[in-house]
Coordinates of C-alpha atoms and ligand atoms in Angstrom, one line a residue:
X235 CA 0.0 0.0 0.0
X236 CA 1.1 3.5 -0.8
X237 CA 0.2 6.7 0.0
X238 CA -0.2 9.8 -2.9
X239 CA 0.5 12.3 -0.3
X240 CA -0.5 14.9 -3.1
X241 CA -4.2 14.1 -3.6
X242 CA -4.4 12.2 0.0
X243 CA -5.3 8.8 -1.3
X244 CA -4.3 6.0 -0.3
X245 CA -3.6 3.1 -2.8
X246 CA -3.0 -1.1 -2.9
X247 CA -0.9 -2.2 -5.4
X248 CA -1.8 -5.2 -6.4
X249 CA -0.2 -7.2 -9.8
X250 CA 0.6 -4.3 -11.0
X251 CA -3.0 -2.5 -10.7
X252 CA -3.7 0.3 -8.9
X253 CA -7.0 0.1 -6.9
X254 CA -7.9 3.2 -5.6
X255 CA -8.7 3.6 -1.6
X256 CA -11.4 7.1 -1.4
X257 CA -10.5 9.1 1.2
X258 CA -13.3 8.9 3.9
X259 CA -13.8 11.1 7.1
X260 CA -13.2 9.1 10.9
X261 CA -15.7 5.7 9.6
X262 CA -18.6 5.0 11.6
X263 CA -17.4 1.7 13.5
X264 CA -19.5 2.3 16.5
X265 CA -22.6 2.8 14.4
X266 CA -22.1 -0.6 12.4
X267 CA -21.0 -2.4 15.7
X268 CA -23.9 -1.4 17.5
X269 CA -25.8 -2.6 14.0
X270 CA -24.5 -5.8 14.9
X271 CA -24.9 -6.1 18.3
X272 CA -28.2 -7.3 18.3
X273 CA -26.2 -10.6 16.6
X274 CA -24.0 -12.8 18.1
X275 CA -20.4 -12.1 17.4
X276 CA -18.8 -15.5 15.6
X277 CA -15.2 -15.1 13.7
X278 CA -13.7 -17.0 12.3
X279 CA -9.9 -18.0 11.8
X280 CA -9.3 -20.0 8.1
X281 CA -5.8 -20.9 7.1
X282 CA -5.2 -23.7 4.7
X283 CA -2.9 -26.5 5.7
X284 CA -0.3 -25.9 3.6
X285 CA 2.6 -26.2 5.9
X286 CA 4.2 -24.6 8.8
X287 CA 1.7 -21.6 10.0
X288 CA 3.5 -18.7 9.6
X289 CA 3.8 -16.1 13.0
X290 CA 1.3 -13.4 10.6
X291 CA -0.7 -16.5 10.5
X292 CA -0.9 -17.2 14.3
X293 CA -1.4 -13.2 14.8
X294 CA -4.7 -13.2 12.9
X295 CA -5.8 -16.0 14.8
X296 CA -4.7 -14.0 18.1
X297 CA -6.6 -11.2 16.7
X298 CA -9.6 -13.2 15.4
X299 CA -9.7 -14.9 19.0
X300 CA -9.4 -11.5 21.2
X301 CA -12.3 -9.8 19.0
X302 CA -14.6 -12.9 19.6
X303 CA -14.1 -12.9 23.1
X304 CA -13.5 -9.4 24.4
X305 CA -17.4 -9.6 22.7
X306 CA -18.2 -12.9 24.3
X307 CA -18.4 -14.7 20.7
X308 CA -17.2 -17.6 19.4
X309 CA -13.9 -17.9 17.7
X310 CA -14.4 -20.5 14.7
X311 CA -11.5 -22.7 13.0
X312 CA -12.4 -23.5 9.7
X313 CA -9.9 -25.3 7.3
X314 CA -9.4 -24.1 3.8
X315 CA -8.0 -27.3 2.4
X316 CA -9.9 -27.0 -1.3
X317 CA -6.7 -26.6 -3.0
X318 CA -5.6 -30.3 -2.9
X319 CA -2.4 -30.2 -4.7
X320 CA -1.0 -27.7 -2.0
X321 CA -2.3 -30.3 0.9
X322 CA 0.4 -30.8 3.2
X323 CA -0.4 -33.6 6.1
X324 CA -0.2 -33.1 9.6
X325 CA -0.6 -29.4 9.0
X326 CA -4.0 -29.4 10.3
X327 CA -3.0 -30.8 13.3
X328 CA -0.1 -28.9 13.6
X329 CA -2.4 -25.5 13.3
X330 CA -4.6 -26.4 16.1
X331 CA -1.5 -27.4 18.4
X332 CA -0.2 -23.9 17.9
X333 CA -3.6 -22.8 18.8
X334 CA -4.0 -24.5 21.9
X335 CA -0.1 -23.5 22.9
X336 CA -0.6 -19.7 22.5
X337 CA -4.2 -20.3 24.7
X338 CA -6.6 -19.4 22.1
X339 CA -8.4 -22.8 21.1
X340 CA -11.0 -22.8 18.9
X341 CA -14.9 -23.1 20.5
X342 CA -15.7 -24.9 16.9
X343 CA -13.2 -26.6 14.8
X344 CA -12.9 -29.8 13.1
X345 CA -12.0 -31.9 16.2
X346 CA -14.2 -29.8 18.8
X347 CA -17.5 -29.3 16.2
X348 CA -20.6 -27.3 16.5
X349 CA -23.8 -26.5 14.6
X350 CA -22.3 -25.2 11.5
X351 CA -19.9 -28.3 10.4
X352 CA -18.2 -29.8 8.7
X353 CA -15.6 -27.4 9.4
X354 CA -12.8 -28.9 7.1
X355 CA -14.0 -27.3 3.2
X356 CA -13.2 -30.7 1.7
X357 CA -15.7 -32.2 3.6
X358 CA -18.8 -29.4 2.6
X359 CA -17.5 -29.9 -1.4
X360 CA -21.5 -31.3 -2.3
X361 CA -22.6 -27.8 -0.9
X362 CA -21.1 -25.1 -2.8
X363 CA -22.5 -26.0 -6.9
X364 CA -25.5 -25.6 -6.1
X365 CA -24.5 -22.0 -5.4
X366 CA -22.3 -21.7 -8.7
X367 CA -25.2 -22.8 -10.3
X368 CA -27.7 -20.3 -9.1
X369 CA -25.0 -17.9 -9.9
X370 CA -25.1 -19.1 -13.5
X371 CA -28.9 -19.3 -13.6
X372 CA -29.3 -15.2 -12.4
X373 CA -26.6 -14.4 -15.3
X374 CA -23.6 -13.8 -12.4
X375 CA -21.2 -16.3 -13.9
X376 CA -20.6 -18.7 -16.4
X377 CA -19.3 -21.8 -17.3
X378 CA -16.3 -21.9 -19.1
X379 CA -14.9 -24.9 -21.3
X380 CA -10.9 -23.5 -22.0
X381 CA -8.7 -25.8 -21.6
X382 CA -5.2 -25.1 -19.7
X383 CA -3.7 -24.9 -23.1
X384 CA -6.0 -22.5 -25.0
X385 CA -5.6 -20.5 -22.1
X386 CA -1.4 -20.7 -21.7
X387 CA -1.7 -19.5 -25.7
X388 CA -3.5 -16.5 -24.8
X389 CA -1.5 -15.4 -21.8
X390 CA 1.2 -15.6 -24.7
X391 CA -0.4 -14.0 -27.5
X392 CA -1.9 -11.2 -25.3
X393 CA -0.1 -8.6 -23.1
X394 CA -1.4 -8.4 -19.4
X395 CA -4.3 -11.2 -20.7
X396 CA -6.9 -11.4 -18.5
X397 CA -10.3 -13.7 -18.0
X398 CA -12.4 -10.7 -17.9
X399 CA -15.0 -8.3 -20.0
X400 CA -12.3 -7.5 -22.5
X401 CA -12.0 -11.0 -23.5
X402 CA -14.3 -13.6 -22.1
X403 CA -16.7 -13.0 -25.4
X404 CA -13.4 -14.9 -27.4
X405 CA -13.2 -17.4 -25.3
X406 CA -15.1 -20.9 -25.1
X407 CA -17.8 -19.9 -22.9
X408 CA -21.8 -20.1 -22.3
X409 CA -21.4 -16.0 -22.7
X410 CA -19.5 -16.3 -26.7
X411 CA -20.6 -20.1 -27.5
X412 CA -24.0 -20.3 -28.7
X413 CA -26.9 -21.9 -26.5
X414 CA -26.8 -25.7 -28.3
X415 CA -22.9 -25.6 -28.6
X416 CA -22.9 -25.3 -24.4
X417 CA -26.1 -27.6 -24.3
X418 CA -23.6 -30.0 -25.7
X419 CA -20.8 -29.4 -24.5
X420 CA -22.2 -29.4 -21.0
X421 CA -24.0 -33.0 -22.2
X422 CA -20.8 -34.4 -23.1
X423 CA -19.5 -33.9 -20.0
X424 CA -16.8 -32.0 -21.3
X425 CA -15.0 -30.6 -18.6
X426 CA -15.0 -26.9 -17.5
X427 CA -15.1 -24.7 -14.7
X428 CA -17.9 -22.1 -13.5
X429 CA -16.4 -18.4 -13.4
X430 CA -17.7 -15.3 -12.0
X431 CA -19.0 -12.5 -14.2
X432 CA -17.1 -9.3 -13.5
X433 CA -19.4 -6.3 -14.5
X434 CA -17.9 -3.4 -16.6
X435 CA -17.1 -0.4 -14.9
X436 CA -18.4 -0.1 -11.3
X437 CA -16.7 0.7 -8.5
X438 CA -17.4 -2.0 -5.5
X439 CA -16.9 -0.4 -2.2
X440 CA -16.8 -2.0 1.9
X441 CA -16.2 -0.4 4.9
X442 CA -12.8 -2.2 6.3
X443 CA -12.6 -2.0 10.0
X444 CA -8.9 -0.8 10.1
X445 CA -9.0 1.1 6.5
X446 CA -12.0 2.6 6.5
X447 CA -13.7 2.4 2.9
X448 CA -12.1 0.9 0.3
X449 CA -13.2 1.0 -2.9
X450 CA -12.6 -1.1 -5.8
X451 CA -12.8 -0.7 -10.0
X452 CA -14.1 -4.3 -11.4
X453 CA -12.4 -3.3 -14.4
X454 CA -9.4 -3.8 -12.5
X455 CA -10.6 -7.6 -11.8
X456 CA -10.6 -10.8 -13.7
X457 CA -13.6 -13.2 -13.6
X458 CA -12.2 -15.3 -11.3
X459 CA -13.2 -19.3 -10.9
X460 CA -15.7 -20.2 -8.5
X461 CA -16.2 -24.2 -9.3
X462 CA -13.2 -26.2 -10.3
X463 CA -13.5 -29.0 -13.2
X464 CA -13.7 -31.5 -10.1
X465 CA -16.2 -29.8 -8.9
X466 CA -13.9 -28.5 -5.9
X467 CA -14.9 -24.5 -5.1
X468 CA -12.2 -22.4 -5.3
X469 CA -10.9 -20.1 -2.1
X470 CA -13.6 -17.1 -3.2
X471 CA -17.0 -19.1 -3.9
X472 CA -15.9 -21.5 -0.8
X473 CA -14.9 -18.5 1.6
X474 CA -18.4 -16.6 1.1
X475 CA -20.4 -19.5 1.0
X476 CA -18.6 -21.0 4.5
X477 CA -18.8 -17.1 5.9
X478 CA -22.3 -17.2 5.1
X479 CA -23.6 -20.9 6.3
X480 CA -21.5 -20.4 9.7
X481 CA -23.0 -16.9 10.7
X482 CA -19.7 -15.8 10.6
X483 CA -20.0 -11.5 11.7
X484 CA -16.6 -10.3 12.0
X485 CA -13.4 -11.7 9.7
X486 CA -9.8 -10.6 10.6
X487 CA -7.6 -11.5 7.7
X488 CA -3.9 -10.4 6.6
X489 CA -3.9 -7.4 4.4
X490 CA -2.8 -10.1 1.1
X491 CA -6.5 -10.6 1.1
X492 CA -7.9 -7.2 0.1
X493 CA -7.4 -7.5 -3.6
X494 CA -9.7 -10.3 -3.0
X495 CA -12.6 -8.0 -1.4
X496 CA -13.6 -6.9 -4.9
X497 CA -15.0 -10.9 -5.8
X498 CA -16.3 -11.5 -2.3
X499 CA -18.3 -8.2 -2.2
X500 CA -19.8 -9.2 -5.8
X501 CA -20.5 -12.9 -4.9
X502 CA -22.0 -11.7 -1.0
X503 CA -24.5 -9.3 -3.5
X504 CA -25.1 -11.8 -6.3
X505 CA -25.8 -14.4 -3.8
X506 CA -28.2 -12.2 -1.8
X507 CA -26.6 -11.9 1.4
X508 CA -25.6 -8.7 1.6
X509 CA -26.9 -7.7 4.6
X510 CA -25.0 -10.8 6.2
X511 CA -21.8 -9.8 4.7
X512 CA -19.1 -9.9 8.0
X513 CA -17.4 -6.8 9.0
X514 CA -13.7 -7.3 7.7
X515 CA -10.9 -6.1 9.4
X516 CA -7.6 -6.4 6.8
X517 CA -4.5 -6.7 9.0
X518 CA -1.1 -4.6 8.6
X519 CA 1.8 -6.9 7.5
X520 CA 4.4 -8.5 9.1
X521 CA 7.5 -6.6 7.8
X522 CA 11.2 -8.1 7.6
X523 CA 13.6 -6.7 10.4
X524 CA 14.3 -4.1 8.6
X525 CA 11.3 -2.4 7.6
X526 CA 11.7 -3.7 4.1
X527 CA 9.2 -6.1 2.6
X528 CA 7.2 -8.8 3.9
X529 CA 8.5 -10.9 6.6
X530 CA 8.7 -14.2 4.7
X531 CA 9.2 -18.1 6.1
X532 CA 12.8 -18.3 4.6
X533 CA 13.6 -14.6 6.1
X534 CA 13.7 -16.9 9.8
X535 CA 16.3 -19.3 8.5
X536 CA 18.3 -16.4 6.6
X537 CA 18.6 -14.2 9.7
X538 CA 18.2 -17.0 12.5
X539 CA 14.6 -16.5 14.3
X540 CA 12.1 -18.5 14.0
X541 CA 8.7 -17.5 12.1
X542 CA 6.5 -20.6 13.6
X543 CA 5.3 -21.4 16.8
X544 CA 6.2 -24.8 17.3
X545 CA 8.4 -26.7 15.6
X546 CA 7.6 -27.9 12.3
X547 CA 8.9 -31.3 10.2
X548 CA 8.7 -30.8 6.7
X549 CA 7.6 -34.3 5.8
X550 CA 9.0 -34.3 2.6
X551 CA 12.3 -33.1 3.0
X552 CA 12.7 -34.4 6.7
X553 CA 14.0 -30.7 7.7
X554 CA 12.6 -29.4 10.8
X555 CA 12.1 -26.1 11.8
X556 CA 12.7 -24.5 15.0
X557 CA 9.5 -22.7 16.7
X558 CA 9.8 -20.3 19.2
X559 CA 8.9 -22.8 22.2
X560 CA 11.3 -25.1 20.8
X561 CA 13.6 -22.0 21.5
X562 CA 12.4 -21.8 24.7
X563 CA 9.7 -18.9 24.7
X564 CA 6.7 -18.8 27.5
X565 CA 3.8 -19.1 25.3
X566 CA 2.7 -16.1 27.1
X567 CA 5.6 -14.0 25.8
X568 CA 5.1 -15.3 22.1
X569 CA 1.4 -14.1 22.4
X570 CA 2.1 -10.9 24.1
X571 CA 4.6 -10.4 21.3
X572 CA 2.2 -11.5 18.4
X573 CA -0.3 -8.7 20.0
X574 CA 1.9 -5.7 19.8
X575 CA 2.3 -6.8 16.1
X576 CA 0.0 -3.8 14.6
X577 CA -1.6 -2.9 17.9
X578 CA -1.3 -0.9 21.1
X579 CA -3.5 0.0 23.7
X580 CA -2.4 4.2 23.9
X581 CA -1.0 4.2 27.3
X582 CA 2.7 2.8 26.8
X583 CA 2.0 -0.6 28.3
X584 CA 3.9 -3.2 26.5
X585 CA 3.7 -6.3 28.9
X586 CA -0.3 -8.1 28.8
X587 CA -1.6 -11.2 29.8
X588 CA -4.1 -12.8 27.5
X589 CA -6.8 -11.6 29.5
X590 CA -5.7 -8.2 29.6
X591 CA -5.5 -8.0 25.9
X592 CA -9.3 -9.6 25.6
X593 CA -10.2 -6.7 28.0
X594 CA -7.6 -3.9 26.1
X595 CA -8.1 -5.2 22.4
X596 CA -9.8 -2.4 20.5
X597 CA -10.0 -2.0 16.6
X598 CA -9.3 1.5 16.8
X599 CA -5.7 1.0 18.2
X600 CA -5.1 -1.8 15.3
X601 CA -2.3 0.6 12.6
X602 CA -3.1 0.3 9.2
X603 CA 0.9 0.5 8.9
X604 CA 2.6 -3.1 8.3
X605 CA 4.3 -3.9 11.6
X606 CA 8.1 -4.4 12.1
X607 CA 9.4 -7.9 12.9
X608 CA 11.8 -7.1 16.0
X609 CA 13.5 -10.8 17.2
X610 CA 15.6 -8.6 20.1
X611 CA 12.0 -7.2 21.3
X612 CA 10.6 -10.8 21.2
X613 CA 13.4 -12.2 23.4
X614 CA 12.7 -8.7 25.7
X615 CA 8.9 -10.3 26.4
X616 CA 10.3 -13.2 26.9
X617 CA 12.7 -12.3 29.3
X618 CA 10.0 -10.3 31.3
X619 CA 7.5 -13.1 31.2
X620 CA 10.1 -15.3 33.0
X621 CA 10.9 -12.9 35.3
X622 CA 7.2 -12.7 36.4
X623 CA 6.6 -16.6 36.3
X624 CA 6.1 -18.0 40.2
X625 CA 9.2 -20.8 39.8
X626 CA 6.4 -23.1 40.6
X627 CA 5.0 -22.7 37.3
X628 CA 8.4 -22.2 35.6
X629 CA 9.5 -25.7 36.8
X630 CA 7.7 -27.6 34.0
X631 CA 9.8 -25.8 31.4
X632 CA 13.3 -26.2 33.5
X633 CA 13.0 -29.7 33.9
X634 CA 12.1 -30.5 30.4
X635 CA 15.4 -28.6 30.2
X636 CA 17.7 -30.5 31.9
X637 CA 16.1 -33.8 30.8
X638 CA 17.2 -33.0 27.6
X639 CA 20.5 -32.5 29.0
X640 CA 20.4 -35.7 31.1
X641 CA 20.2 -34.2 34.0
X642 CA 17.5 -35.3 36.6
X643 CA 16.5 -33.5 39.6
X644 CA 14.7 -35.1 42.6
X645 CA 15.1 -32.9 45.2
X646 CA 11.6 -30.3 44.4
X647 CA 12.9 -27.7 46.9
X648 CA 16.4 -27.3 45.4
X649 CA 15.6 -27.0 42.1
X650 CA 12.5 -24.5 43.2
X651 CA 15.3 -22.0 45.1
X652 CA 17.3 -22.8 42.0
X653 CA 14.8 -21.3 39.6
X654 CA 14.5 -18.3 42.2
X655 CA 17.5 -17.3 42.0
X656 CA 18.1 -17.8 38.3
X657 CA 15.2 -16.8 36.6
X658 CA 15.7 -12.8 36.3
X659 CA 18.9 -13.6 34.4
X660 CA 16.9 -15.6 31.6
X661 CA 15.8 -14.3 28.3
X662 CA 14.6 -17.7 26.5
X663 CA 14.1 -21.3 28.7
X664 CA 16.5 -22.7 27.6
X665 CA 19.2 -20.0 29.4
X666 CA 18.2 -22.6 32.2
X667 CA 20.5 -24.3 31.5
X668 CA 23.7 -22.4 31.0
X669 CA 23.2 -20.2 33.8
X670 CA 22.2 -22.7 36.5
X671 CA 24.2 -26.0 35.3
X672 CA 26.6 -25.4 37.7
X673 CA 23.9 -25.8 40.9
X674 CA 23.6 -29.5 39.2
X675 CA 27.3 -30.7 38.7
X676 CA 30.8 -28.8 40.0
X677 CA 32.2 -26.9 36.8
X678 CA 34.4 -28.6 34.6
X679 CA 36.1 -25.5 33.6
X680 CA 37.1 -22.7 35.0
X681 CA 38.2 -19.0 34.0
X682 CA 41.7 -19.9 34.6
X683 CA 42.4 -16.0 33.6
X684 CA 40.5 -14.4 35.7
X685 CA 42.6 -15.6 39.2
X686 CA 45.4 -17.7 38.2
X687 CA 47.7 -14.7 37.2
X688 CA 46.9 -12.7 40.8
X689 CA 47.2 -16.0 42.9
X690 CA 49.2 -15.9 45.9
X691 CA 49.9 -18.0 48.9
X692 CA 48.0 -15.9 51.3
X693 CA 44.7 -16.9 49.3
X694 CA 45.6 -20.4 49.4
X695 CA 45.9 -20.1 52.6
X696 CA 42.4 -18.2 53.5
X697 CA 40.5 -20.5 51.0
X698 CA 42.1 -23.4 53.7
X699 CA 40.9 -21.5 56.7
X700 CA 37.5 -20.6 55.4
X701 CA 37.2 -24.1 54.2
X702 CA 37.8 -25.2 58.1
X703 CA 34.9 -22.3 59.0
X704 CA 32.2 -24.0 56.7
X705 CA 33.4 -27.1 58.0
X706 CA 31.9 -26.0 61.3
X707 CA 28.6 -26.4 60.4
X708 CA 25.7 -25.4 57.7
X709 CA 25.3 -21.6 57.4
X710 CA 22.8 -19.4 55.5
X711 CA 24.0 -16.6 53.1
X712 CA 24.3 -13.9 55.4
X713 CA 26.3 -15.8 57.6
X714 CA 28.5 -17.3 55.4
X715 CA 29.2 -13.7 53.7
X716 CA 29.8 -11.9 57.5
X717 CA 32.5 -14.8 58.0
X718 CA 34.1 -15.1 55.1
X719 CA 34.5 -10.7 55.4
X720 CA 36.1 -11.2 58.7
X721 CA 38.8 -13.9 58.0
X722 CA 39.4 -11.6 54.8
X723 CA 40.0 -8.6 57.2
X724 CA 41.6 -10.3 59.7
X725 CA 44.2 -11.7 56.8
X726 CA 44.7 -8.3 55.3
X727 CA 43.0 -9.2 52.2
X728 CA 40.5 -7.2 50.3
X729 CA 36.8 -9.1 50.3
X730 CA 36.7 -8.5 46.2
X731 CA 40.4 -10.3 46.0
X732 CA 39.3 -13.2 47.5
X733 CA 35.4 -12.8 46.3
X734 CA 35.9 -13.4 42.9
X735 CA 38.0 -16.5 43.2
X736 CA 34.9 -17.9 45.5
X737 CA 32.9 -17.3 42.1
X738 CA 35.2 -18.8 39.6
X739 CA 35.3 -22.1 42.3
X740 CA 31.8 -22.7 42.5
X741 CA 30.6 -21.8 38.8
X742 CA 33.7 -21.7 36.2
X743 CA 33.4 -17.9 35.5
X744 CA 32.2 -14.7 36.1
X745 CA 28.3 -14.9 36.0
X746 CA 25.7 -15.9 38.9
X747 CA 23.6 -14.4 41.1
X748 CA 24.9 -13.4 44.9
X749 CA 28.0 -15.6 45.4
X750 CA 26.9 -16.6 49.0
X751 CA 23.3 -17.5 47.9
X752 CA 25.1 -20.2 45.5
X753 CA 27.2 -21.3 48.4
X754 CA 24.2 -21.4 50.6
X755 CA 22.2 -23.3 48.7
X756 CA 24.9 -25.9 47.0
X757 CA 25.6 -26.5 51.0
X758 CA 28.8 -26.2 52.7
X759 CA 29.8 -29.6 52.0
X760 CA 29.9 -29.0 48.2
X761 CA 31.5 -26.0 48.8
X762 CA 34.1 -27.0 50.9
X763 CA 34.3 -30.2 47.8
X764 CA 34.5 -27.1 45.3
X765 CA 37.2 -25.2 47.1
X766 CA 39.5 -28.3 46.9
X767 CA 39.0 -29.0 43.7
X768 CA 39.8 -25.4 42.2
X769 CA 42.7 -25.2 44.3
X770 CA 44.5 -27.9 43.1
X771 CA 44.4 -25.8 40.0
X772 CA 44.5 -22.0 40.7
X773 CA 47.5 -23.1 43.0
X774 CA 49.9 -24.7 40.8
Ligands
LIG1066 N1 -7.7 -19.6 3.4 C1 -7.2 -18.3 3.5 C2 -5.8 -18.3 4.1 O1 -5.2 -19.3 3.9 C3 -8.2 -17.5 4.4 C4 -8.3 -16.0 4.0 C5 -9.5 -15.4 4.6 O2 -9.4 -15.3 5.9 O3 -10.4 -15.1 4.0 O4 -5.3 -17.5 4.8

């Protein structure tokens, strides 16, 4: 979308055609959202399952969900799986698992139904010719016999050829054949597909409920197919009809759909259910890092973030692809994240639970600017959603942690104090790991560099002599850091001397929280066993 900042209008580019956006003054969204309120609100979130769904993708269910239930609707999952050839298995699946991981299942889908299934398209194919046909019958489409080769000769023969007014009377269709030539044809089972009949020169307009109206020149737009040859619908007579049949009210959808508006609004009038038409809401885009484009699967593995949720195994070529759990986001941090994508709530706030956002969401805050993909600002919610977990609730995640390490904690308590202590330093789950290993085995390395160089006897000596203090009996932090200051003092040596050394000893380098909360808590006996071991090495 750009911006004529001349005349003030805005405009989508779309293959190369310019459809013009009319200005219009502040839209009336209360007034139509008080038109509707008398209805109840159902959206509806419809991806196909053609692989891996895509962070935009998860955002527009986010958004779908949060509209339905900040309204106390019903949030629908309907898949769009009429395109057989781009059917990829397990996707399904895979979409509803991201679903239920962010905490936005579906209240209908194709494992949990309601009244209005099926809710898979492939299963509702006998439904939709009857409404091609009807189409056909009121003089709104047509069927057409071309065969993929006439029609590969005309995209050569013509520049920009399109299926459209200019053509279609040239072209082997009811409109140009003759009445007993289609009778025939249609008799013989000859096969052909049923397209919808663009007008000439009007202007089809909808109010958006992020762009305000949009209006659209049907010159501008081909006669797109509605019924396959296998009698499949295609995405626009399948979309409408679905939209229709399931009651659906409101439809948040990425802005790649809007060229499409033009054929819906046409088949929602043709059809005669105008006045049922949903409210749609065309989301910004998800732009690359740097502002440039849209953010796209293979940007993840150029630039090293993921773009989906969960992991997802391309069955075909065996790769899998990290998700952001995988790389150890709080699901809670990934939605929060996905929110922010294109919408604020004014005051500033960045951090919201899931049921603050259903109580903040508002359409007016939603920019009609694409939204910048920022993986550092992703990692920031992360960080701050760890940070507020109760380690109770983070313990789940940090043992699946070390079990992938091998390392298996029975004592509850430990590894609670553990998480404590740890988790403020933690931007993704997995950090667990590296900045807590040492409270599960005695480092096998140390920063050598750090001490070695400064060592003298008179810290050998102190570490022996605080070795014989711990040795005296368990102490807690404070105690333990009172001593150790004292038999510093009392051996003329400064507390950060002989501080930093007690660091290196008990974790390998310069990280950790409170030195004496890791002593505390690893116990004086493995401390004492952790003294011993690093002197034999910062000694010799
Ligand atoms: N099936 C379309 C998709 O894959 C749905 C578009 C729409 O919401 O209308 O995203």
């Amino acid at each position: 979308m750009g911006e004529d900042r001349k005349s003030g209008r805005f405009f989508v580019y779309i293959n190369f055609t310019t459809f013009r956006l009319t200005d219009f003054p502040t839209f009336g969204l209360t007034t139509y959202l008080r038109a509707m309120s008398d209805k109840r609100v159902r959206v509806r979130f419809a991806p196909s399952p053609t692989g891996g769904l895509h962070l935009g993708g998860v955002r527009t269910a986010l958004f779908n969900y949060l509209f339905a239930k900040k309204n106390n609707g019903d949030f629908i999952l309907r898949i769009e799986d009429t395109d057989q050839t781009r059917y990829v298995e397990g996707a399904e699946q895979y979409i509803i698992d991201c679903l239920n991981w962010c905490g936005i299942p579906p209240d209908e889908s194709p494992v949990n139904g309601g009244q209005y299934g099926p809710y898979r398209q492939s299963e509702r194919k006998s439904l939709y010719r009857q409404y091609a046909e009807k189409l056909v019958m009121d003089g709104h489409a047509y069927y057409a016999f071309d065969t993929a080769e006439d029609l590969e000769r005309h995209r050569k023969e013509v520049p920009n050829f399109q299926y459209g007014h200019a053509y279609r009377k040239s072209l082997r269709n009811s409109i140009a054949l003759p009445q007993h030539e289609v009778d025939a044809l249609l008799e013989a089972h000859t096969p052909h597909v049923i397209r919808l009949k663009v007008p000439e020169d009007r202007s089809v307009s909808f109010t958006d409920m992020i762009r305000g109206r949009v209006t659209f020149e049907t010159n501008q737009v081909d006669d797109k197919v509605l019924l396959k040859a296998d009698g499949m619908p295609t995405y626009h007579l399948a979309v409408v009809v679905d939209d229709y049949l399931m009651k659906i009210t409101h439809a948040f959808r990425g802005e790649e759909w809007l060229p499409s508006a033009p054929v819906h609004l046409l088949l929602w009038d043709y059809l005669g259910w105008k006045a049922d038409m949903p409210q749609w809401a065309h989301l910004p885009l998800i732009l690359k890092p740097d502002g440039h484009g849209k953010l796209s699967k293979r940007d993840g593995a150029r630039l090293g973030f993921p773009v989906y949720a969960l992991d997802w195994a391309d069955k075909a070529t065996g790769i899998i692809t990290e998700g952001f759990k995988g790389m150890g986001f709080l699901p809670q941090a990934f939605v929060n994240f996905l929110a922010t994508l294109g919408w604020n709530d004014g005051t500033g706030q960045e951090v919201f639970s899931l049921d603050e956002l259903m109580q903040k969401f508002s359409l007016e805050r939603i920019s009609k600017a694409g939204a910048r993909f920022d993986f550092e600002k992703a990692k920031w919610y992360n960080a701050e959603w760890i940070k507020m977990q109760k380690a109770e609730s983070l313990k789940p995640y940090v043992q699946q942690v070390l079990e992938d390490k091998a390392t298996v904690i029975n004592n509850e308590d430990y590894l609670l104090t553990v998480i404590d202590l740890i988790k403020d330093r933690c931007v993704l789950l997995t950090d667990f790991y590296v900045q807590a290993g040492y409270f599960f085995e005695a480092p096998a390395v140390y920063d050598l560099v750090s001490v070695k160089p400064k060592w003298t006897d008179e810290k050998t000596t102190f570490f022996k002599l605080f070795k014989d203090i711990l040795a005296g009996g368990q102490l807690n932090a404070a105690d333990m850091e009172a001593k150790f200051k004292a038999l510093a003092e009392e051996k003329g040596l400064k507390t950060g001397d002989v501080m930093l050394p007690l660091r290196i000893m008990l974790v390998g380098g310069k990280f950790g929280p409170h030195v004496f909360d890791i002593a505390a808590l690893l116990g004086n006996q493995e401390t004492i066993n952790r003294i011993d071991k690093a002197l034999a090495e910062f000694a010799n």
